[in-house]
Short mmCIF file of C-alpha atoms and ligand atoms in Angstrom, two decimals:
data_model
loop_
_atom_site.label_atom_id
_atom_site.label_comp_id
_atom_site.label_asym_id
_atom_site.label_seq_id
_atom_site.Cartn_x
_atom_site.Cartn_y
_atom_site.Cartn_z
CA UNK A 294 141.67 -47.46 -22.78
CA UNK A 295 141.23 -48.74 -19.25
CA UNK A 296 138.42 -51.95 -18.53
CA UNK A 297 136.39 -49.44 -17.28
CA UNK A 298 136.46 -46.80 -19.92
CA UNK A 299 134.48 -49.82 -22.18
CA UNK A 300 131.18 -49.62 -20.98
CA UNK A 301 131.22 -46.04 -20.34
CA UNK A 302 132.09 -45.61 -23.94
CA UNK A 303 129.22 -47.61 -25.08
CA UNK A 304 126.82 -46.09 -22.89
CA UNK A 305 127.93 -42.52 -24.06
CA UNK A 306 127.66 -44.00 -27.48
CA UNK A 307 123.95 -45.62 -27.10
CA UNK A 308 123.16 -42.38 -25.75
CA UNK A 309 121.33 -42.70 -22.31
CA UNK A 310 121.95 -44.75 -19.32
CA UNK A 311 124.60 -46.52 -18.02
CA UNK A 312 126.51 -47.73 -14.76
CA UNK A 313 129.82 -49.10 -13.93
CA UNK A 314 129.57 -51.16 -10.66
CA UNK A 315 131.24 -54.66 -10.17
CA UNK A 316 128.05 -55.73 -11.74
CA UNK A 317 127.65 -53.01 -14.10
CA UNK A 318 126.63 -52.60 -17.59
CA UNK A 319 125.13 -50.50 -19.98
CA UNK A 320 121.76 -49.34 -21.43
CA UNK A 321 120.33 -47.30 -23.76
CA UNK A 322 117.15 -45.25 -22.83
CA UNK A 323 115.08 -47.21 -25.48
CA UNK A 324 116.14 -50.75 -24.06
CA UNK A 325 116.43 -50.03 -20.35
CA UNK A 326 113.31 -50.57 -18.19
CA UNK A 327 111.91 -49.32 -15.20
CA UNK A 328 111.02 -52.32 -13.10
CA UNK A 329 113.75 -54.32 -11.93
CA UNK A 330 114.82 -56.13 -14.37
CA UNK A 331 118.69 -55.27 -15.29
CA UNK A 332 119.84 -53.94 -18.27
CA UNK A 333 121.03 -56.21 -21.40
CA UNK A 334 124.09 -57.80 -20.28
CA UNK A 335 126.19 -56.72 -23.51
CA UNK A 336 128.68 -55.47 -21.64
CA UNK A 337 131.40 -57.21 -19.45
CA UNK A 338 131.31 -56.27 -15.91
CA UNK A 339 133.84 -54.02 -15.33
CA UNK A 340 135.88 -51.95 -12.51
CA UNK A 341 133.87 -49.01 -10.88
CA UNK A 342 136.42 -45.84 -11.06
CA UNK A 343 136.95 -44.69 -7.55
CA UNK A 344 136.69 -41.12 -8.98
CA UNK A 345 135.73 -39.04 -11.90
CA UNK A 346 133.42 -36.01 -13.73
CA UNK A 347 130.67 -36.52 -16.17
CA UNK A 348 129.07 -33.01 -17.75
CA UNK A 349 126.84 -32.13 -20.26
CA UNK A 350 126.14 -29.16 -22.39
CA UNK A 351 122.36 -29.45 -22.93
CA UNK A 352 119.80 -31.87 -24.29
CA UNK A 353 117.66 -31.23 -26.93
CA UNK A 354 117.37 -31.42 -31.15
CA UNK A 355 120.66 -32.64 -31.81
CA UNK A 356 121.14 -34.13 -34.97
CA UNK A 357 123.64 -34.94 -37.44
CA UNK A 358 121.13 -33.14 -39.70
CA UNK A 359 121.52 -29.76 -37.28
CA UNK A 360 124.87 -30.18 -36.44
CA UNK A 361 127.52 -28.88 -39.21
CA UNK A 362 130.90 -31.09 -38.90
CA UNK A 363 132.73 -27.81 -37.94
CA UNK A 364 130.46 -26.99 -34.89
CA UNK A 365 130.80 -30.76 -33.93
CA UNK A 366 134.39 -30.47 -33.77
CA UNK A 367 134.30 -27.50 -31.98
CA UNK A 368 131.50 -28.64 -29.55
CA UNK A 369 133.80 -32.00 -28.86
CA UNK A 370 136.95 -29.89 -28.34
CA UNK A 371 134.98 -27.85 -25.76
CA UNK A 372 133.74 -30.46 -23.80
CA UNK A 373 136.90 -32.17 -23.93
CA UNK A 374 138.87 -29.15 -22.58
CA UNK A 375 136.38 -29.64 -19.88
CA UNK A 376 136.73 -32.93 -18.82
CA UNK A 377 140.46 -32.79 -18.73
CA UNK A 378 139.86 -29.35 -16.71
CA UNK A 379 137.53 -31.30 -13.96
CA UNK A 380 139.88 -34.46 -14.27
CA UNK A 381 143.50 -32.39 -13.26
CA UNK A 382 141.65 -30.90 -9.97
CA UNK A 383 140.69 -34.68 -8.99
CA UNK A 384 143.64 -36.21 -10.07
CA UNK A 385 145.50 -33.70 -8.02
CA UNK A 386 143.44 -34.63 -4.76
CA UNK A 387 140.91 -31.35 -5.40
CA UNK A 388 137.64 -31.69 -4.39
CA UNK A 389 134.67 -32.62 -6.48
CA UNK A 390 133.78 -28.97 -5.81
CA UNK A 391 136.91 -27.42 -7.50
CA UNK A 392 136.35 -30.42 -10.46
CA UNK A 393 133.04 -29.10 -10.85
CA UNK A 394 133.72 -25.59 -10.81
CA UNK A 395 136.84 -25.93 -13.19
CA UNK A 396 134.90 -27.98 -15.61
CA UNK A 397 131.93 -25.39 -15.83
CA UNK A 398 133.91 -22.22 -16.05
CA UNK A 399 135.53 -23.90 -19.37
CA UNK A 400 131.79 -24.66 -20.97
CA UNK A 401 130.50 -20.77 -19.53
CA UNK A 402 133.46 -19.53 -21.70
CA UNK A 403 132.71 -21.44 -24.62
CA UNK A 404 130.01 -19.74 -27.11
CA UNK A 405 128.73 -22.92 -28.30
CA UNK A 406 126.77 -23.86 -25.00
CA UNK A 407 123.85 -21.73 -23.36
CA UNK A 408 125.69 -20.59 -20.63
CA UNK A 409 127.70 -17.23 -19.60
CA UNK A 410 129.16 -16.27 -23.14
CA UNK A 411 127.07 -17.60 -25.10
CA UNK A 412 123.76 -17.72 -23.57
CA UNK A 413 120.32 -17.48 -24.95
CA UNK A 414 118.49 -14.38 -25.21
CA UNK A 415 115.48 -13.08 -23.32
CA UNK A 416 112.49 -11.84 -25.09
CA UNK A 417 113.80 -7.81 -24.27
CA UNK A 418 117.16 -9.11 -25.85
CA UNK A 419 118.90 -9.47 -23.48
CA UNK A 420 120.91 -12.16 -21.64
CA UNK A 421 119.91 -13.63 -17.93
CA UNK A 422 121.85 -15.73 -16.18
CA UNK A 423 121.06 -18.54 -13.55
CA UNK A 424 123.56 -20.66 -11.73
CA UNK A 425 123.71 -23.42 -8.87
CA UNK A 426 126.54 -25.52 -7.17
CA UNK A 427 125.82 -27.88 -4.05
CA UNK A 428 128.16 -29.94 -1.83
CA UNK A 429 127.11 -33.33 -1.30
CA UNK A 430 128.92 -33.64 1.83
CA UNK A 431 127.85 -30.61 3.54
CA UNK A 432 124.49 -29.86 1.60
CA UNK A 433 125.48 -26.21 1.49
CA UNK A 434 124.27 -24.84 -1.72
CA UNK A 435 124.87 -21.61 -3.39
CA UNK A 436 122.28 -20.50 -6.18
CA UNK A 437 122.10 -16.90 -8.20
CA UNK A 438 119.45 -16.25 -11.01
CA UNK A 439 118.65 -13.17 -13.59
CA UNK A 440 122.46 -12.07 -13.58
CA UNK A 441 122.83 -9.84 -16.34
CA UNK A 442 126.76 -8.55 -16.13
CA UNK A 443 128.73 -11.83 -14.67
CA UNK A 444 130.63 -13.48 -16.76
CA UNK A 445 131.08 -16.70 -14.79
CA UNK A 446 127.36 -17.27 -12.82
CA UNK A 447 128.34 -20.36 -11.28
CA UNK A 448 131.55 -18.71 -9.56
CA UNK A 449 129.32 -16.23 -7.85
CA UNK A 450 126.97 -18.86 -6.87
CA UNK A 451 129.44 -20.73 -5.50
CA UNK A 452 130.66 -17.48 -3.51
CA UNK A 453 126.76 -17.47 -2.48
CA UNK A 454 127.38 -20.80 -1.12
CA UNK A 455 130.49 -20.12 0.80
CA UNK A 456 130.34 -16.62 1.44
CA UNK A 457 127.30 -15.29 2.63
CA UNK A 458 124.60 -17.46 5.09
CA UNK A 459 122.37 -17.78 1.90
CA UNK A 460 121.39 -19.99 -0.89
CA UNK A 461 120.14 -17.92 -3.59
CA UNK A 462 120.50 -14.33 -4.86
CA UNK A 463 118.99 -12.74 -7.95
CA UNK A 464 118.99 -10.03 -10.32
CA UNK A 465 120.72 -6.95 -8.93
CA UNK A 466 120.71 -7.62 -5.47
CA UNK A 467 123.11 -10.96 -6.47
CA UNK A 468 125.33 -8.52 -8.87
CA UNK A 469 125.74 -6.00 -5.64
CA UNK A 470 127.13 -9.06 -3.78
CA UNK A 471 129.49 -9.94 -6.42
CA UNK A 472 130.63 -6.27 -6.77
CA UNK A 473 131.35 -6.66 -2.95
CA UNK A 474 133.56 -9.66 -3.38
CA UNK A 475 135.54 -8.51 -6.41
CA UNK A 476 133.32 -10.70 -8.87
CA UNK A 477 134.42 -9.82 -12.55
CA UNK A 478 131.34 -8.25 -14.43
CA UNK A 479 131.56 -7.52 -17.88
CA UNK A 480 129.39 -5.42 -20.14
CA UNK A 481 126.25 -7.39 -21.09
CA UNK A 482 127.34 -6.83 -24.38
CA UNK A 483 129.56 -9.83 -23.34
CA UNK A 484 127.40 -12.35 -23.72
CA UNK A 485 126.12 -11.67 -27.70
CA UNK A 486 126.79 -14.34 -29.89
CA UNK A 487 125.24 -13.87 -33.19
CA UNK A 488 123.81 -17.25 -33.06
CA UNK A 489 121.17 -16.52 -30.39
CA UNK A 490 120.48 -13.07 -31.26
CA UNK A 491 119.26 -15.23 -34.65
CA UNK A 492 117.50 -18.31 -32.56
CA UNK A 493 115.77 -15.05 -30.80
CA UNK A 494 114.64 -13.74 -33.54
CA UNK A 495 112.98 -16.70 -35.22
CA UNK A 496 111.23 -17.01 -31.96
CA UNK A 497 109.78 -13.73 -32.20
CA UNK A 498 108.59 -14.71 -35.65
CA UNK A 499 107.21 -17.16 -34.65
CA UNK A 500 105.12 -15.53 -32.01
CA UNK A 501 104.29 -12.75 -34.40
CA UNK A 502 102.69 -15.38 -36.41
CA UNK A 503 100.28 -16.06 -34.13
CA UNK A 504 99.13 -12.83 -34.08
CA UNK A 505 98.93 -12.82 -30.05
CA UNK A 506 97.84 -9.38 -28.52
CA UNK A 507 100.53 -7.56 -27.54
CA UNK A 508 98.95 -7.32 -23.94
CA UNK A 509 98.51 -10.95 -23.55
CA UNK A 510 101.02 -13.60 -22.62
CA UNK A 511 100.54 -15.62 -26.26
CA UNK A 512 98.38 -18.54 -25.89
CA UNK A 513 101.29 -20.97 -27.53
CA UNK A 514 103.88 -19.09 -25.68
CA UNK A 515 107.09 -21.43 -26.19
CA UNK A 516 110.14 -19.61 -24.54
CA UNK A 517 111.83 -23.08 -26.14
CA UNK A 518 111.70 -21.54 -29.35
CA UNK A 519 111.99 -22.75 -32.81
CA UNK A 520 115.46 -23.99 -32.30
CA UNK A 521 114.54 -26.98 -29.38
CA UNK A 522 117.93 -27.16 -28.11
CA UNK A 523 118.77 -26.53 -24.66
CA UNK A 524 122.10 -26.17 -23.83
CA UNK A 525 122.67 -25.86 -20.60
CA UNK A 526 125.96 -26.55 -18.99
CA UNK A 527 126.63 -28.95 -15.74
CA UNK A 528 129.10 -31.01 -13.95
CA UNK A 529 129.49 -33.93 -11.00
CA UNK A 530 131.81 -35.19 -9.66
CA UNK A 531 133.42 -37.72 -7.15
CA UNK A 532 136.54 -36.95 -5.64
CA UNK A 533 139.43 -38.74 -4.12
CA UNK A 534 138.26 -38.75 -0.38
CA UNK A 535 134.45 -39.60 -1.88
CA UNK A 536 132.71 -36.39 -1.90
CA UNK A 537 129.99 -35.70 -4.61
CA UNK A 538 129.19 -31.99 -6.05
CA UNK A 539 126.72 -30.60 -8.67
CA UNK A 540 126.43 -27.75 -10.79
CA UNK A 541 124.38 -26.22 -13.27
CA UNK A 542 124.91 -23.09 -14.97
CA UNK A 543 122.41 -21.29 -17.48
CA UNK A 544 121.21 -18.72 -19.61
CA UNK A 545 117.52 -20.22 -19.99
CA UNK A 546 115.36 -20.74 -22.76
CA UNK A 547 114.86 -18.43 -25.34
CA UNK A 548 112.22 -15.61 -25.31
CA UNK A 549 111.76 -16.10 -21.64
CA UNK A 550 110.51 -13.09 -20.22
CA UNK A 551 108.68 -11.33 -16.82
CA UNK A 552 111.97 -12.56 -14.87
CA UNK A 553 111.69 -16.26 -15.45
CA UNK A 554 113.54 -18.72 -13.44
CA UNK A 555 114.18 -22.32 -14.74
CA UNK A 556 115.32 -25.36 -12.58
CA UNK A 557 118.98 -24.47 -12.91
CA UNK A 558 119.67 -22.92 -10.08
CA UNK A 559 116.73 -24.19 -8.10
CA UNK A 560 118.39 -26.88 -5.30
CA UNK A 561 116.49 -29.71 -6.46
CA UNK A 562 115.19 -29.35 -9.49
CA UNK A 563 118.34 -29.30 -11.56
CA UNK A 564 120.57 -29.25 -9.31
CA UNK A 565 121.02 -31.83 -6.08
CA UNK A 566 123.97 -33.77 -4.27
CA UNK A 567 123.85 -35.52 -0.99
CA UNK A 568 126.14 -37.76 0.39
CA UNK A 569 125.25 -40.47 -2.10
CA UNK A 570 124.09 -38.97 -5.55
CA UNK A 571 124.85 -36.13 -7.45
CA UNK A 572 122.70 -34.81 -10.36
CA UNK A 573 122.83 -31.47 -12.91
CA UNK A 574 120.38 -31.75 -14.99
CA UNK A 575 119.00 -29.54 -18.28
CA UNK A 576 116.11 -29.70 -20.67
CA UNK A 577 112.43 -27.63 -20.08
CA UNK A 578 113.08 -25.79 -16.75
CA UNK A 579 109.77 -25.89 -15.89
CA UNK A 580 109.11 -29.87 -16.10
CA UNK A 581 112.15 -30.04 -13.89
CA UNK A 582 110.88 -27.74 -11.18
CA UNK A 583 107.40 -29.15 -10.71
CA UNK A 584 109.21 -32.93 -10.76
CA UNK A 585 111.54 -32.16 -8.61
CA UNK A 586 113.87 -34.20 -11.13
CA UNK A 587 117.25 -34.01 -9.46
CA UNK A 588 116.32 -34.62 -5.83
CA UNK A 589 113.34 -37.28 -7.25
CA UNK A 590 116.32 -39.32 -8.64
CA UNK A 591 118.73 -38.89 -5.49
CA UNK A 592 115.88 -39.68 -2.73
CA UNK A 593 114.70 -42.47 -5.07
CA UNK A 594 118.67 -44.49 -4.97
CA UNK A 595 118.30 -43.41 -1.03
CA UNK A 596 114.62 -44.65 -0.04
CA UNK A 597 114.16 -47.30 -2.98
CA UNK A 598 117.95 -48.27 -2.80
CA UNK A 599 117.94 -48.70 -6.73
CA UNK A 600 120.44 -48.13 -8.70
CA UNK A 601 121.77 -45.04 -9.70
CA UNK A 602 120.76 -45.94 -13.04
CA UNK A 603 117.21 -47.14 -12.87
CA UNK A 604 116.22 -43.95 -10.63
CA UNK A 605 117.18 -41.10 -13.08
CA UNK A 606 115.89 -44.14 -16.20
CA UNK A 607 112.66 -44.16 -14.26
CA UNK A 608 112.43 -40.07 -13.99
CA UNK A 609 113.71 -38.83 -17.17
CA UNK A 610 112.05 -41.91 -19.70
CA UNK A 611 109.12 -42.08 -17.81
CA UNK A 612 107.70 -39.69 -15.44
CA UNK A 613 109.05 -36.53 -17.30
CA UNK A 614 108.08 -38.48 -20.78
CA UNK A 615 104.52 -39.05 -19.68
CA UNK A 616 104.35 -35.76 -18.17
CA UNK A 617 106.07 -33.93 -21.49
CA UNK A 618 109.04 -33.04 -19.94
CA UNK A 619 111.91 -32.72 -22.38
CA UNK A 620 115.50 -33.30 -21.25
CA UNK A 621 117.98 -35.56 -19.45
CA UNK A 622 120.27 -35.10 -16.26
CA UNK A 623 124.01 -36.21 -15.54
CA UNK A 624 124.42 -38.29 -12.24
CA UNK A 625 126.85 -39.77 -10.11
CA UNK A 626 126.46 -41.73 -6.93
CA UNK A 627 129.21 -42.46 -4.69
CA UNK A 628 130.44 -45.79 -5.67
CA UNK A 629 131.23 -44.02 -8.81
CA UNK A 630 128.24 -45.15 -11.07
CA UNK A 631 127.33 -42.43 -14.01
CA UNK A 632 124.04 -42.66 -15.43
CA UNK A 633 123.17 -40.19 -18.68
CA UNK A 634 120.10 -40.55 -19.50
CA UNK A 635 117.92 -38.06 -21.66
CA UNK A 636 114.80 -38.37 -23.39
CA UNK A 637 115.32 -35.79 -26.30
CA UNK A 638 117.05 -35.97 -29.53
CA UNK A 639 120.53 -35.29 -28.43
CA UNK A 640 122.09 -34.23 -25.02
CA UNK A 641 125.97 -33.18 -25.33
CA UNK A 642 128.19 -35.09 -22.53
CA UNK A 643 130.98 -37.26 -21.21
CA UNK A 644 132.99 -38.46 -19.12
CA UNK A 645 136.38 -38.99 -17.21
CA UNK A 646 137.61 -41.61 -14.80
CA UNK A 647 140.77 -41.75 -12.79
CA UNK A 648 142.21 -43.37 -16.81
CA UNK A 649 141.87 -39.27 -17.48
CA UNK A 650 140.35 -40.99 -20.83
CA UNK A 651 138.12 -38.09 -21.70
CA UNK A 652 135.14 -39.96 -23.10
CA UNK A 653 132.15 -37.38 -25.33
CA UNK A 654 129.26 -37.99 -27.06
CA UNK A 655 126.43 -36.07 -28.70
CA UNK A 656 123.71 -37.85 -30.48
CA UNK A 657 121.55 -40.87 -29.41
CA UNK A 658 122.76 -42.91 -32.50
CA UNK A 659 125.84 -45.15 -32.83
CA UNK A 660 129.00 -42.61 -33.33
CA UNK A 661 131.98 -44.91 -32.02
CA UNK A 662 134.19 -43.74 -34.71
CA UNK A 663 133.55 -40.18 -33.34
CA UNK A 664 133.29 -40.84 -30.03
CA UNK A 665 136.75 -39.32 -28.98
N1 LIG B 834 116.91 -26.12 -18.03
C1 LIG B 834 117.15 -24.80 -18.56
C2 LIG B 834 116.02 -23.90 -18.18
O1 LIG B 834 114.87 -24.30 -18.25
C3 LIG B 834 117.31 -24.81 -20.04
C4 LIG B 834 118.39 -25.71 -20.56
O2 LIG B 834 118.57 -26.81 -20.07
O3 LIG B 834 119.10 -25.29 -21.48
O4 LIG B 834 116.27 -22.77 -17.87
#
C-alpha cells in the first residue's frame, strides 16, 4: 500500500469524507464540520495521487443486517472489477472519459447495482433507464432518460454527447438515435432480475395498504419503496494530462411512474464536471434536482475556494439533511482530492490511485478487515 492509499482507506472505512492534499486528511460525516475548521488530524499528511477513479453503486439502507456475506462478496468483487477497469484506461494515458465510461459499463452489467441489468422496476413493471456523462474540460455533456431496450444507457449518452449537437434524449426518440448509430438494444426482458421484480412488489403492497384511489397519485406515494436502497451507479475521474469526467447511470427508484426523471442524467443535479471538480452523485432524485447538488458542490470549491471536501460535507450533511434529502455523491477536484460523503445508512464505493490499489467500502461503520 502506497502513503497515499492510507488515508483514503480510512476515509472509505469511516464512511464519508475525505481528501488527500499535501495537507490532507480524513473525516467522517459525523465528525467533519461545515465551518472552517479542518478535519481531525488523525491522519498523516500524505501525497495527493496525480490521477485516479472513485465510483459508487448507490447510497442508501446498507447494513450488515441487510447485506448477506454472499451478496457482499459479490458486491465487492463488482466494484473491484470496476476500479481496476477505470484504473487500466488511466494508467494507459486514456482519458478520464474512457476511465469513466469503462468503469460504469462494468457496474451496468452487474445485477447487483440499479443500473442497466439490474435496474429497478417502474410501477407498470417495467424497467427505465436514465444516463449522463460530462467532460470537465470541454463541458460537453451527453444525457438520455426513460430508455427501455439499451443495455448500456451511459454509452448512448455518451454518443449523445459526442455525436449529435444535443445534451439529452429520452424515451423513444433517444432509442431511434441509438438504432441509428448501431447502439446494442436488447429485449427489455434484459433487464429482470428477480430481486426487483420482488422490491416492486412489496412496494405495491405497500401502496395497496393505504388504500389510495386508484385515480389518485397516493397521498404517501414513495417511489423509494420499502427497500430504501438506491443503487445507482457513477464514476470520476482524473486523468494523466488533468482532465476530470462524471457519470451517472440509472434505473430510478422503484414504483416511479408517469415518465419520471431523477437527477441522474440531469447536468447538474447528479451529474457535473468543470475544469476543477467532478461529481456523480445518487440517493432521492428529486432532493438532488431541486439542490442542484452536483453543480452546488463544484461552484461552491470555485466561488468559496473551499475544499473539495467541505463543499460536498456542507451539501450532502447539511443542506440535503435539513432539507430531507437522502444520499451522498462521489467527487474529485483536480489536484486529485476525493471526497465521499453520504448521509444515509450505507453508500457502496471506492477508489483507485495511480498505486492501482483498488480501495471499497460499503457501510458507515469500521470494516478495515473487509475493506479490500
Ligand atoms: N438518484 C436516483 C434517482 O433518483 C436513484 C438512485 O440513486 O439510485 O433516480
Amino acid at each position: 500500500m502506497s502513503a497515499a492509499s492510507v488515508p483514503l482507506r480510512r476515509a472509505l472505512v469511516v464512511g464519508a469524507v475525505m481528501l488527500l492534499s499535501p495537507m490532507g486528511c480524513a473525516s467522517s460525516a459525523g465528525v467533519a464540520r461545515a465551518d472552517s475548521e479542518q478535519p481531525t488530524s488523525r491522519d498523516a499528511p500524505a501525497p495527493r495521487p496525480k490521477w485516479g477513479l472513485v465510483i459508487h453503486g448507490g447510497a442508501g439502507v446498507i447494513s450488515r443486517e441487510n447485506l448477506s456475506p454472499e451478496r457482499e462478496a459479490e458486491v465487492r468483487a463488482a466494484l473491484t472489477q470496476s476500479l481496476q477497469a477505470g484504473h487500466a484506461v488511466l494508467a494507459g494515458g486514456g482519458s478520464a472519459l474512457d476511465a469513466v465510461s469503462a468503469a460504469v459499463r462494468i457496474l451496468e452489467d452487474s445485477p447487483h447495482f440499479n443500473a442497466g441489468k439490474g435496474a429497478v422496476f417502474t410501477h407498470d413493471g417495467v424497467n427505465e433507464l436514465d444516463a449522463a456523462i460530462m467532460d470537465g474540460t470541454t463541458r460537453k455533456a451527453g444525457a438520455v432518460a426513460g430508455v427501455r431496450r439499451v443495455r448500456n444507457p451511459l454509452s448512448l449518452a455518451r454518443l449523445v454527447m459526442e455525436q449529435s449537437p444535443h445534451v439529452m434524449m429520452v424515451g423513444e426518440g433517444a432509442e431511434a438515435f441509438a438504432k441509428s448509430r448501431g447502439v446494442e438494444l436488447v429485449d427489455p426482458k434484459y433487464f429482470y432480475t428477480e430481486d426487483r421484480w420482488q422490491g416492486l412488489q412489496r412496494a405495491l403492497e405497500k401502496e395497496r395498504a393505504r388504500q389510495q384511489p386508484a385515480s389518485s397519485l397516493p397521498a404517501g406515494y414513495d417511489p423509494v419503496s420499502g427497500d430504501h436502497k438506491f443503487g445507482t451507479v457513477g464514476a470520476v475521474a482524473l486523468d494523466q494530462k488533468g482532465a476530470l469526467a462524471a457519470a451517472t447511470s440509472t434505473g430510478g427508484m422503484t414504483n416511479k411512474r408517469y415518465g419520471r426523471v431523477g437527477d441522474a442524467p440531469i447536468i447538474g443535479a447528479g451529474t457535473f464536471a468543470d475544469a476543477r471538480c467532478a461529481v456523480s452523485a445518487t440517493g432521492h432524485g428529486e432532493f438532488f434536482i431541486r439542490y442542484a447538488v452536483a453543480h452546488d458542490i463544484c461552484a461552491r470549491v470555485e466561488y468559496q475556494n473551499v475544499p473539495l471536501w467541505q463543499a460536498a460535507d456542507v451539501v450532502i450533511n447539511d443542506v440535503l439533511v435539513k432539507a430531507g434529502g437522502e444520499g451522498g455523491v462521489i467527487a474529485m477536484d483536480r489536484d486529485g482530492n476525493v471526497a465521499m460523503p453520504f448521509n444515509s445508512a450505507g453508500m457502496y464505493r471506492g477508489y483507485v490511485g495511480e498505486d492501482g490499489e483498488p480501495v471499497v467500502a460499503i457501510f458507515r461503520e469500521a470494516e478495515a478487515a473487509g475493506a479490500k
